[in-house]
CSV table of C-alpha atoms (C1' of nucleotides) in Angstrom, one decimal:
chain,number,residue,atom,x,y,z
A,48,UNK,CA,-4.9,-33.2,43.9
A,49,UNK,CA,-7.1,-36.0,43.4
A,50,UNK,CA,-7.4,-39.7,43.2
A,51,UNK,CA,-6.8,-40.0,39.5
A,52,UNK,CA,-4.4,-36.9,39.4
A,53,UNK,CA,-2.0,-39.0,41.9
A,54,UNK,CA,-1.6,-41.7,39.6
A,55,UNK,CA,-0.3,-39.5,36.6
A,56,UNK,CA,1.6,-37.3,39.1
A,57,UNK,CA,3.8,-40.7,39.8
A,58,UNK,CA,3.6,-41.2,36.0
A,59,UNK,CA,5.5,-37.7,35.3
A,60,UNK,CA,7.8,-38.2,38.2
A,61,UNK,CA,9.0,-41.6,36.6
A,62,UNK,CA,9.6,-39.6,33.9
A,63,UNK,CA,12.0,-37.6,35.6
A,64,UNK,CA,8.9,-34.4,35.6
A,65,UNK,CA,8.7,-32.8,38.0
A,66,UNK,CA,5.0,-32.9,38.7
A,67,UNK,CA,3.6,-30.1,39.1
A,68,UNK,CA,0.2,-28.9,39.1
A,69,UNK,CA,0.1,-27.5,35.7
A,70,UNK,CA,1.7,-29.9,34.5
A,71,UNK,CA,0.2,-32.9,36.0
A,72,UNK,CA,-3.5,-31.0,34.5
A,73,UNK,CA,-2.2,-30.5,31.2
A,74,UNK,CA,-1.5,-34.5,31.3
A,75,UNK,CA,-4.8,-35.1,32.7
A,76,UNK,CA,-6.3,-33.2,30.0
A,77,UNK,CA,-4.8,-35.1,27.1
A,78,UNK,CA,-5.5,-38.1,28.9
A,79,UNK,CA,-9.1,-37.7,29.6
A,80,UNK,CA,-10.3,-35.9,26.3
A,81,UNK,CA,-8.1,-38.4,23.8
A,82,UNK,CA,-9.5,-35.0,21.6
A,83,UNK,CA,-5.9,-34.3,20.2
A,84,UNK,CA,-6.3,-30.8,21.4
A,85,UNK,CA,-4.1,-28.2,20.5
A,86,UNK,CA,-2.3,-25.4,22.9
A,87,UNK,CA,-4.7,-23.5,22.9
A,88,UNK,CA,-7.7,-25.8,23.7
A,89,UNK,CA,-5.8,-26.9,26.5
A,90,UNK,CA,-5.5,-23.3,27.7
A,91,UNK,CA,-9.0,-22.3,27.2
A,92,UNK,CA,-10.3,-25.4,29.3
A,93,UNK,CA,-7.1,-24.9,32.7
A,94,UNK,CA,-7.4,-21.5,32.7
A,95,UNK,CA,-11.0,-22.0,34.5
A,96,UNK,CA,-9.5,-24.1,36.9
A,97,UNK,CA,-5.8,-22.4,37.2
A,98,UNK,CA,-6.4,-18.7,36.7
A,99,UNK,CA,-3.0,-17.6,36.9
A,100,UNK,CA,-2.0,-20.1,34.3
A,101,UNK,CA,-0.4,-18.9,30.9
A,102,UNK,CA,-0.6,-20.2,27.6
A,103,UNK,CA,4.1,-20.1,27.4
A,104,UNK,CA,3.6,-22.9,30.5
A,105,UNK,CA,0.9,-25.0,28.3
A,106,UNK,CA,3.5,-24.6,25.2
A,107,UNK,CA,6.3,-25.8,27.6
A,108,UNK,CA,4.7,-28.2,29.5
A,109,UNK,CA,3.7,-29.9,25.7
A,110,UNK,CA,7.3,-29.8,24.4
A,111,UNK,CA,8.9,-31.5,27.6
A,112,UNK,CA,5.8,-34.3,27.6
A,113,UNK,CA,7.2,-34.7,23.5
A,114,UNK,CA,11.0,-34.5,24.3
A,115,UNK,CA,10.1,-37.0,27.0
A,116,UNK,CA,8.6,-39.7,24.8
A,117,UNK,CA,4.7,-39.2,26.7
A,118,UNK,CA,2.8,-37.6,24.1
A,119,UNK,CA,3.6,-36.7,20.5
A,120,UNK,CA,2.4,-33.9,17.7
A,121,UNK,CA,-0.1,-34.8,15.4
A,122,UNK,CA,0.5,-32.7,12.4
A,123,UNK,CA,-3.2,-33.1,10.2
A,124,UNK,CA,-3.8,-30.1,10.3
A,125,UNK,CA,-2.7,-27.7,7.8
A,126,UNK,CA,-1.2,-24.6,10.3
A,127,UNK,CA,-1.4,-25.8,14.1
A,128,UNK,CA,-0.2,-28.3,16.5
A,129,UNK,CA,-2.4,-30.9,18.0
A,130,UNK,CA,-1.3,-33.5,20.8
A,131,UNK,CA,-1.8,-37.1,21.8
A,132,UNK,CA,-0.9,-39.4,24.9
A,133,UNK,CA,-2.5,-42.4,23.3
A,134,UNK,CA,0.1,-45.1,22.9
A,135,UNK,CA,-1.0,-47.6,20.8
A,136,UNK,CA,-0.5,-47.3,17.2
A,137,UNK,CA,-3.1,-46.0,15.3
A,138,UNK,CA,-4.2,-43.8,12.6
A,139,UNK,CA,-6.2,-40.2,12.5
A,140,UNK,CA,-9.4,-39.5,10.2
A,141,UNK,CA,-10.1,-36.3,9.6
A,142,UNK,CA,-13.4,-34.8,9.2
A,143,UNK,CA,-12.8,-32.2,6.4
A,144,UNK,CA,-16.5,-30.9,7.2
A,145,UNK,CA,-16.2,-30.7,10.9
A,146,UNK,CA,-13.0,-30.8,11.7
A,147,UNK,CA,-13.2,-33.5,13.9
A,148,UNK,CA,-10.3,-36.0,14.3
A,149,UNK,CA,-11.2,-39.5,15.0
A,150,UNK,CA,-8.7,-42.6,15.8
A,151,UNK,CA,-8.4,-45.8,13.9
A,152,UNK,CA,-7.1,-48.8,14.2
A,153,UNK,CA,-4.1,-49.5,11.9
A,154,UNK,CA,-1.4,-52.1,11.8
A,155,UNK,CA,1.4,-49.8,11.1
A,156,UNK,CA,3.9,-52.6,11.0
A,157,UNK,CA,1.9,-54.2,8.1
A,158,UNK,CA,3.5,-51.0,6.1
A,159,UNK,CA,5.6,-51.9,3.7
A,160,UNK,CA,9.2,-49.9,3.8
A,161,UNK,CA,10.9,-51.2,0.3
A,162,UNK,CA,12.5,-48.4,-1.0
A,163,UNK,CA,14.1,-47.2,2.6
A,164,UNK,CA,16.6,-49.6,2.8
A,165,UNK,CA,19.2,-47.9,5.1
A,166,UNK,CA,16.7,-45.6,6.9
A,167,UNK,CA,16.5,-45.3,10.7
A,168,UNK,CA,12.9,-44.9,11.1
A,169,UNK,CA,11.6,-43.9,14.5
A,170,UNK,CA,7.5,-42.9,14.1
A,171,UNK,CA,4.6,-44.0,11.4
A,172,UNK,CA,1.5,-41.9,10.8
A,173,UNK,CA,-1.1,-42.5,9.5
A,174,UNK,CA,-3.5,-39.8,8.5
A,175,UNK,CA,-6.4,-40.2,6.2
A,176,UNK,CA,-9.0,-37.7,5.4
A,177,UNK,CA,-12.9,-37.4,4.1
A,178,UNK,CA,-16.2,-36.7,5.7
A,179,UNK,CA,-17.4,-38.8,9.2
A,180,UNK,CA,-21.3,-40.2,9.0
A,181,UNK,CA,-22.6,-37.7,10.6
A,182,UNK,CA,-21.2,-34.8,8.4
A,183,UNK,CA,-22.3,-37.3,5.1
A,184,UNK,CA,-26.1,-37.9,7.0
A,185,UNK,CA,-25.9,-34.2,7.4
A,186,UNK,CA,-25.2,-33.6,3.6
A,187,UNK,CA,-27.7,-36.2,2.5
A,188,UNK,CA,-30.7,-34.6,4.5
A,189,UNK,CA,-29.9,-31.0,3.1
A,190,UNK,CA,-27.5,-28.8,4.1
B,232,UNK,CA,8.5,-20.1,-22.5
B,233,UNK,CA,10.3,-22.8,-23.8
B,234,UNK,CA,9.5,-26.2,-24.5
B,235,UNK,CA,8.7,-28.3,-21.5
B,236,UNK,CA,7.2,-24.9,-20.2
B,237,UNK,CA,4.9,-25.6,-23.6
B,238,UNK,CA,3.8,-28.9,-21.8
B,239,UNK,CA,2.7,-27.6,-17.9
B,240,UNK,CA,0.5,-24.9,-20.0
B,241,UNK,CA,-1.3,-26.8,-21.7
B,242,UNK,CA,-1.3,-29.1,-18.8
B,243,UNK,CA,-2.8,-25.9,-16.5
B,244,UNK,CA,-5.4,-25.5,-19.6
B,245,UNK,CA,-6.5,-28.8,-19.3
B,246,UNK,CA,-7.7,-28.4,-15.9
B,247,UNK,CA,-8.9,-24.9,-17.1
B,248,UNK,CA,-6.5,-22.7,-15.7
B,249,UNK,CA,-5.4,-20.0,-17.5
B,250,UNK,CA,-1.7,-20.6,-17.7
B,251,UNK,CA,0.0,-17.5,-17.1
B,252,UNK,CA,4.0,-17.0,-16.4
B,253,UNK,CA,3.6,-16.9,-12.9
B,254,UNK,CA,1.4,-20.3,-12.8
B,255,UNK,CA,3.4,-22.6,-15.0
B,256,UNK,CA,6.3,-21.3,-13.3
B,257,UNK,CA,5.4,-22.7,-9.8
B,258,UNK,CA,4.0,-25.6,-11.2
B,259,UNK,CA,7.6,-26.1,-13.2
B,260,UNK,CA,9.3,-25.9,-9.8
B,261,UNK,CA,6.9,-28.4,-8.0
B,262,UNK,CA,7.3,-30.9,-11.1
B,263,UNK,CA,11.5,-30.7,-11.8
B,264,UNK,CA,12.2,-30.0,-8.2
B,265,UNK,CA,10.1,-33.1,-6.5
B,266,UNK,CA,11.2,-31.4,-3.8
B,267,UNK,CA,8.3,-30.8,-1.6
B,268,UNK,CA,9.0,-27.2,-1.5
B,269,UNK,CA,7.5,-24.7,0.9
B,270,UNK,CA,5.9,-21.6,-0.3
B,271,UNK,CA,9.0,-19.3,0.6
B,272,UNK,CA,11.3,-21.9,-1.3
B,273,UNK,CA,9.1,-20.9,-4.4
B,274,UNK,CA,9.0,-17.8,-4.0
B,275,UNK,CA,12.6,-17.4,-3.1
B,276,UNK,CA,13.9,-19.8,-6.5
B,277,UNK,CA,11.2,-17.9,-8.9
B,278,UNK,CA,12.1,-13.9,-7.8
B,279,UNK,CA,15.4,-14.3,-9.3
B,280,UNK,CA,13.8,-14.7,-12.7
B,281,UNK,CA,10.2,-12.8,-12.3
B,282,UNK,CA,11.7,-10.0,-10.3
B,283,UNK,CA,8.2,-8.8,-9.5
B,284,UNK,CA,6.3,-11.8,-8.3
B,285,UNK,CA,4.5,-11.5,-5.0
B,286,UNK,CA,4.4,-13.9,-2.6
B,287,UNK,CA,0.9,-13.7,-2.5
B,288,UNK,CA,0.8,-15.1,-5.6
B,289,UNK,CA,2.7,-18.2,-5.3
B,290,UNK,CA,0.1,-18.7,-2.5
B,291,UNK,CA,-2.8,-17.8,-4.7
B,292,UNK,CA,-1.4,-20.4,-7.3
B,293,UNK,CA,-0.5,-23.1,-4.8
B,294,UNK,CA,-4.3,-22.7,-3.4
B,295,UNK,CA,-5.7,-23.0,-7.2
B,296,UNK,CA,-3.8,-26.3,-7.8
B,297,UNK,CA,-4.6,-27.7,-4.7
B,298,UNK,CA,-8.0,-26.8,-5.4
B,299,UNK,CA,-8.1,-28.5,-8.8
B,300,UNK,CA,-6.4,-31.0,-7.7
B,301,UNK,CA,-3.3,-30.5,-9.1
B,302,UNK,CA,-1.1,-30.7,-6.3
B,303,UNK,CA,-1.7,-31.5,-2.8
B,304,UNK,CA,-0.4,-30.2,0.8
B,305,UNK,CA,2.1,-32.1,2.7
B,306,UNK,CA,2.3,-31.8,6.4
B,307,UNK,CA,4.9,-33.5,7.6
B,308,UNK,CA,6.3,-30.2,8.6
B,309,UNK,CA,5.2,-28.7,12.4
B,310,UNK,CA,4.7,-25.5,11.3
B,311,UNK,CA,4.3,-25.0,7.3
B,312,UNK,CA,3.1,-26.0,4.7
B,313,UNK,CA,4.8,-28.0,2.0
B,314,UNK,CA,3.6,-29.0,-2.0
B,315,UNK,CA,3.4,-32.0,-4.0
B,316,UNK,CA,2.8,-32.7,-7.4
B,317,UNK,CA,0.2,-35.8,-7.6
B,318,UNK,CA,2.0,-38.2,-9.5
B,319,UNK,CA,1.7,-42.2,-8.1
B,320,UNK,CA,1.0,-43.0,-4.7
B,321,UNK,CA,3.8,-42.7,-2.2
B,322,UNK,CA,4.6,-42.0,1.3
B,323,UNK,CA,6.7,-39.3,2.6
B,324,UNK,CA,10.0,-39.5,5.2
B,325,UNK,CA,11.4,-37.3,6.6
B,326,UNK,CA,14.8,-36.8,8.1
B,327,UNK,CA,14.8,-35.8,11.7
B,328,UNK,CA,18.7,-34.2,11.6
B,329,UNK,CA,18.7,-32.9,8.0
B,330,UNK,CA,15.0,-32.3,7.0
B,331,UNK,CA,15.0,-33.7,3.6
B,332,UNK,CA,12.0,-35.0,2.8
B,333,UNK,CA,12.3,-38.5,0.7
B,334,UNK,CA,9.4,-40.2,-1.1
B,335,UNK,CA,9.0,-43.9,-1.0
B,336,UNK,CA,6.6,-46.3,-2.6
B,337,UNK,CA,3.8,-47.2,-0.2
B,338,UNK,CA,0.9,-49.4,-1.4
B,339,UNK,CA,-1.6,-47.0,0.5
B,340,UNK,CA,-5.1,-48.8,-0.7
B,341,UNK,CA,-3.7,-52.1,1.1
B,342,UNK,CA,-4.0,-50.6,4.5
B,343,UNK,CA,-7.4,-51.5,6.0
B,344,UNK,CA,-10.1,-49.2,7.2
B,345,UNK,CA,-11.9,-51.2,9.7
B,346,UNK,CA,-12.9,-48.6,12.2
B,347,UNK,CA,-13.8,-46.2,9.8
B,348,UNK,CA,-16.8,-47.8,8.4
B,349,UNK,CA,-19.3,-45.1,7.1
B,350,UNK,CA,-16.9,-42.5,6.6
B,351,UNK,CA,-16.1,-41.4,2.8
B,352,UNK,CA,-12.3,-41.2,2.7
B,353,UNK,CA,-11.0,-39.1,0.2
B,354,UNK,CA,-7.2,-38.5,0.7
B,355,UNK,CA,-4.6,-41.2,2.7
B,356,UNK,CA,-1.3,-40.6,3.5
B,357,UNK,CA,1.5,-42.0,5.1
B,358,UNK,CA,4.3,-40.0,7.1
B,359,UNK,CA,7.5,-41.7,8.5
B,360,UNK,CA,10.1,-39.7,10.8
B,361,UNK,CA,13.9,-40.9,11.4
B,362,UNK,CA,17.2,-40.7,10.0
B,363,UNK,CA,18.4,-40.8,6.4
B,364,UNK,CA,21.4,-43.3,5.4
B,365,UNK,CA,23.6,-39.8,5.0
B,366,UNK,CA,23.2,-38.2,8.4
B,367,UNK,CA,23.5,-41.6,10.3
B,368,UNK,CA,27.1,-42.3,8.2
B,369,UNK,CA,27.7,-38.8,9.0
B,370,UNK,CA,26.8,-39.3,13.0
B,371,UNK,CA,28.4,-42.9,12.7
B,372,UNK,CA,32.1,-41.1,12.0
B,373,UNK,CA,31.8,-38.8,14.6
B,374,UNK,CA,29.6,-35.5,13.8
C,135,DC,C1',-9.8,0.5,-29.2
C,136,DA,C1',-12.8,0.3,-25.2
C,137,DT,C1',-14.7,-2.2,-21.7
C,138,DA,C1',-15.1,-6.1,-18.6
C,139,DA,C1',-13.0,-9.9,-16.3
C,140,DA,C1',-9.3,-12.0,-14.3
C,141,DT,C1',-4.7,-11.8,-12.3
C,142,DT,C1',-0.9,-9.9,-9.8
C,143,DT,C1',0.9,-7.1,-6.4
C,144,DG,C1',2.0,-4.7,-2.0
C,145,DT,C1',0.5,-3.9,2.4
C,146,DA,C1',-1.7,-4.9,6.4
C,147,DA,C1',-4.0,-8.3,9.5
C,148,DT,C1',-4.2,-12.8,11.8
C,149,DA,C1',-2.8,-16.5,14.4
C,150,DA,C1',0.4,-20.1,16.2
C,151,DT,C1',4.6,-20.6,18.3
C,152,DT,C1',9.0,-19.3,20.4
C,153,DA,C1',12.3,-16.2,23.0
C,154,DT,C1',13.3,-13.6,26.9
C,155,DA,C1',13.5,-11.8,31.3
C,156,DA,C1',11.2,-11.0,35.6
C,157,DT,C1',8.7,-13.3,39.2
C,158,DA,C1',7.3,-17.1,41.9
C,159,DT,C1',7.8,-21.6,43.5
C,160,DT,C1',10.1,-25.6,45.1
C,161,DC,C1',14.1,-28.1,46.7
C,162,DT,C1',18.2,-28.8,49.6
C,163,DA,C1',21.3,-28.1,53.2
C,164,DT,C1',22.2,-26.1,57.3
D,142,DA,C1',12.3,-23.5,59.9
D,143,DT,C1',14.9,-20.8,56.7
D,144,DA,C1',18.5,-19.0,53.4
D,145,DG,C1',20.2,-19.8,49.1
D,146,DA,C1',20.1,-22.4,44.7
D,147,DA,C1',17.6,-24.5,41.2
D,148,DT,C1',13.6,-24.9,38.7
D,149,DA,C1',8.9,-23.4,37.0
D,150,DT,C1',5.7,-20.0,35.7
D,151,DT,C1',4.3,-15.8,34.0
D,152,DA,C1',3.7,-11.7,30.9
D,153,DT,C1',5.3,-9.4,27.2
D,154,DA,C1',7.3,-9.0,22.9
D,155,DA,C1',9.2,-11.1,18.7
D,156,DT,C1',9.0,-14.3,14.9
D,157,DT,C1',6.9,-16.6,11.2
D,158,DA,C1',3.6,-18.7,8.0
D,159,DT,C1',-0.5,-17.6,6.0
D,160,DT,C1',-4.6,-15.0,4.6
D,161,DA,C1',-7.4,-10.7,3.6
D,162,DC,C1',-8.0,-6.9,0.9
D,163,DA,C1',-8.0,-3.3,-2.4
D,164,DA,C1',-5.3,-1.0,-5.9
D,165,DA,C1',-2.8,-1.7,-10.2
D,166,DT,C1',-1.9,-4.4,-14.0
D,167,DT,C1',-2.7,-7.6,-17.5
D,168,DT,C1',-5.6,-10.3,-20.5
D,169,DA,C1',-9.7,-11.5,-23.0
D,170,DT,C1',-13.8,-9.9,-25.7
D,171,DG,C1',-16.9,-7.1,-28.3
DNA sequence: CATAAATTTGTAATAATTATAATATTCTAT
DNA sequence: ATAGAATATTATAATTATTACAAATTTATG
């Protein structure tokens, strides 16, 4: 395990995770990419690395990191999960032309909650939609 | 078709869509219900009263409004897909222990976009997660 | 009526996720 | 070090929401 690896390794174990290797790659992966990738991107991309890895340990190894409080679903797309470490609050774009999910910054405090008087409310999202500039420069230049 | 039904049809004509039983009917529940019904909640309310509706075609109807933009898809959900009528602009809640989803007034235009200059936006919305007044009481007395 | 166009229906296919049980790994105490 | 217990991983099968497709039905039009 590498240099980088050790440091998320400790971050799982003060997490009370065990941190295994799967697990600690599955991490890395969200980490690194900041892609919001789903299950089975993450799969695709391990498996070259871990052969014997399945996709049930990449679904498990998502839902503890959730339960946990270290990553969280991001649910803009219309039929599958996707996943994110990133901590600060933002908001997600996404491309309706290339699917592509971009981060924003958003001052999610700034939203008004009038109307939820008496609500517990634990997570804000965000989520806008449209076309990025390079879909729109795409369009304009015939497509 | 009674009455108010008299009003949705014309309403589907409108927007140039033939207005047949099956149509105003899931457009009915969408509009009385406010309910942010899934597909299967559709299906499962209309069969009773149009015993041979298809599921398929509560699909094919949702798809045609959405397309038109008659209705939009909500995705608060992990793993389905739920329906709204596009009335004013609002956000959507919903409660983590009893799933109800609540609508509350959200001035979306006042959130800022910096970050996403050059990108068209075309849809914004605004998803909250925690616990309704009812099932904290409820947890609050011992549940 | 007759024909064409559009809609509905039932069935099957697809795809993401979860359940389950067997296998493998890791931890702990001796 | 090693046996036994606890935990993780794996493979397979089951579940569920949605979509694809083609046949049957309904509706519009000449």
């Amino acid at each position: 395990m590498d240099n980088s690896s050790q440091g998320l390794a400790n971050y799982l174990q003060c997490n009370n995770i065990r941190p295994t290797y799967p697990r600690v790659k599955v991490l890395e992966f969200l980490v690194v990419q900041q892609n919001h990738p789903t299950a089975e991107d993450i799969y695709l991309h391990l498996v070259r690395e871990i052969p014997s890895l399945s996709k049930t340990t990449v679904y498990n190894t998502l839902k503890l990191l959730v339960d946990r409080g270290l990553a969280k679903v991001v649910n803009i797309e219309e039929n599958e999960m996707r996943y994110d470490v990133i901590l600060t609050k933002h908001g997600h774009f996404k491309c309706e032309s290339c699917g592509k999910i971009v981060d924003f910054p958003v001052n999610i405090e700034d939203i008004g909650t009038e109307g939820l008087d008496g609500f517990k409310i634990h997570e804000k999202d965000v989520l806008f939609r449209g076309v990025c500039p390079q879909c729109l420069g795409r369009e304009k230049n015939g497509g």
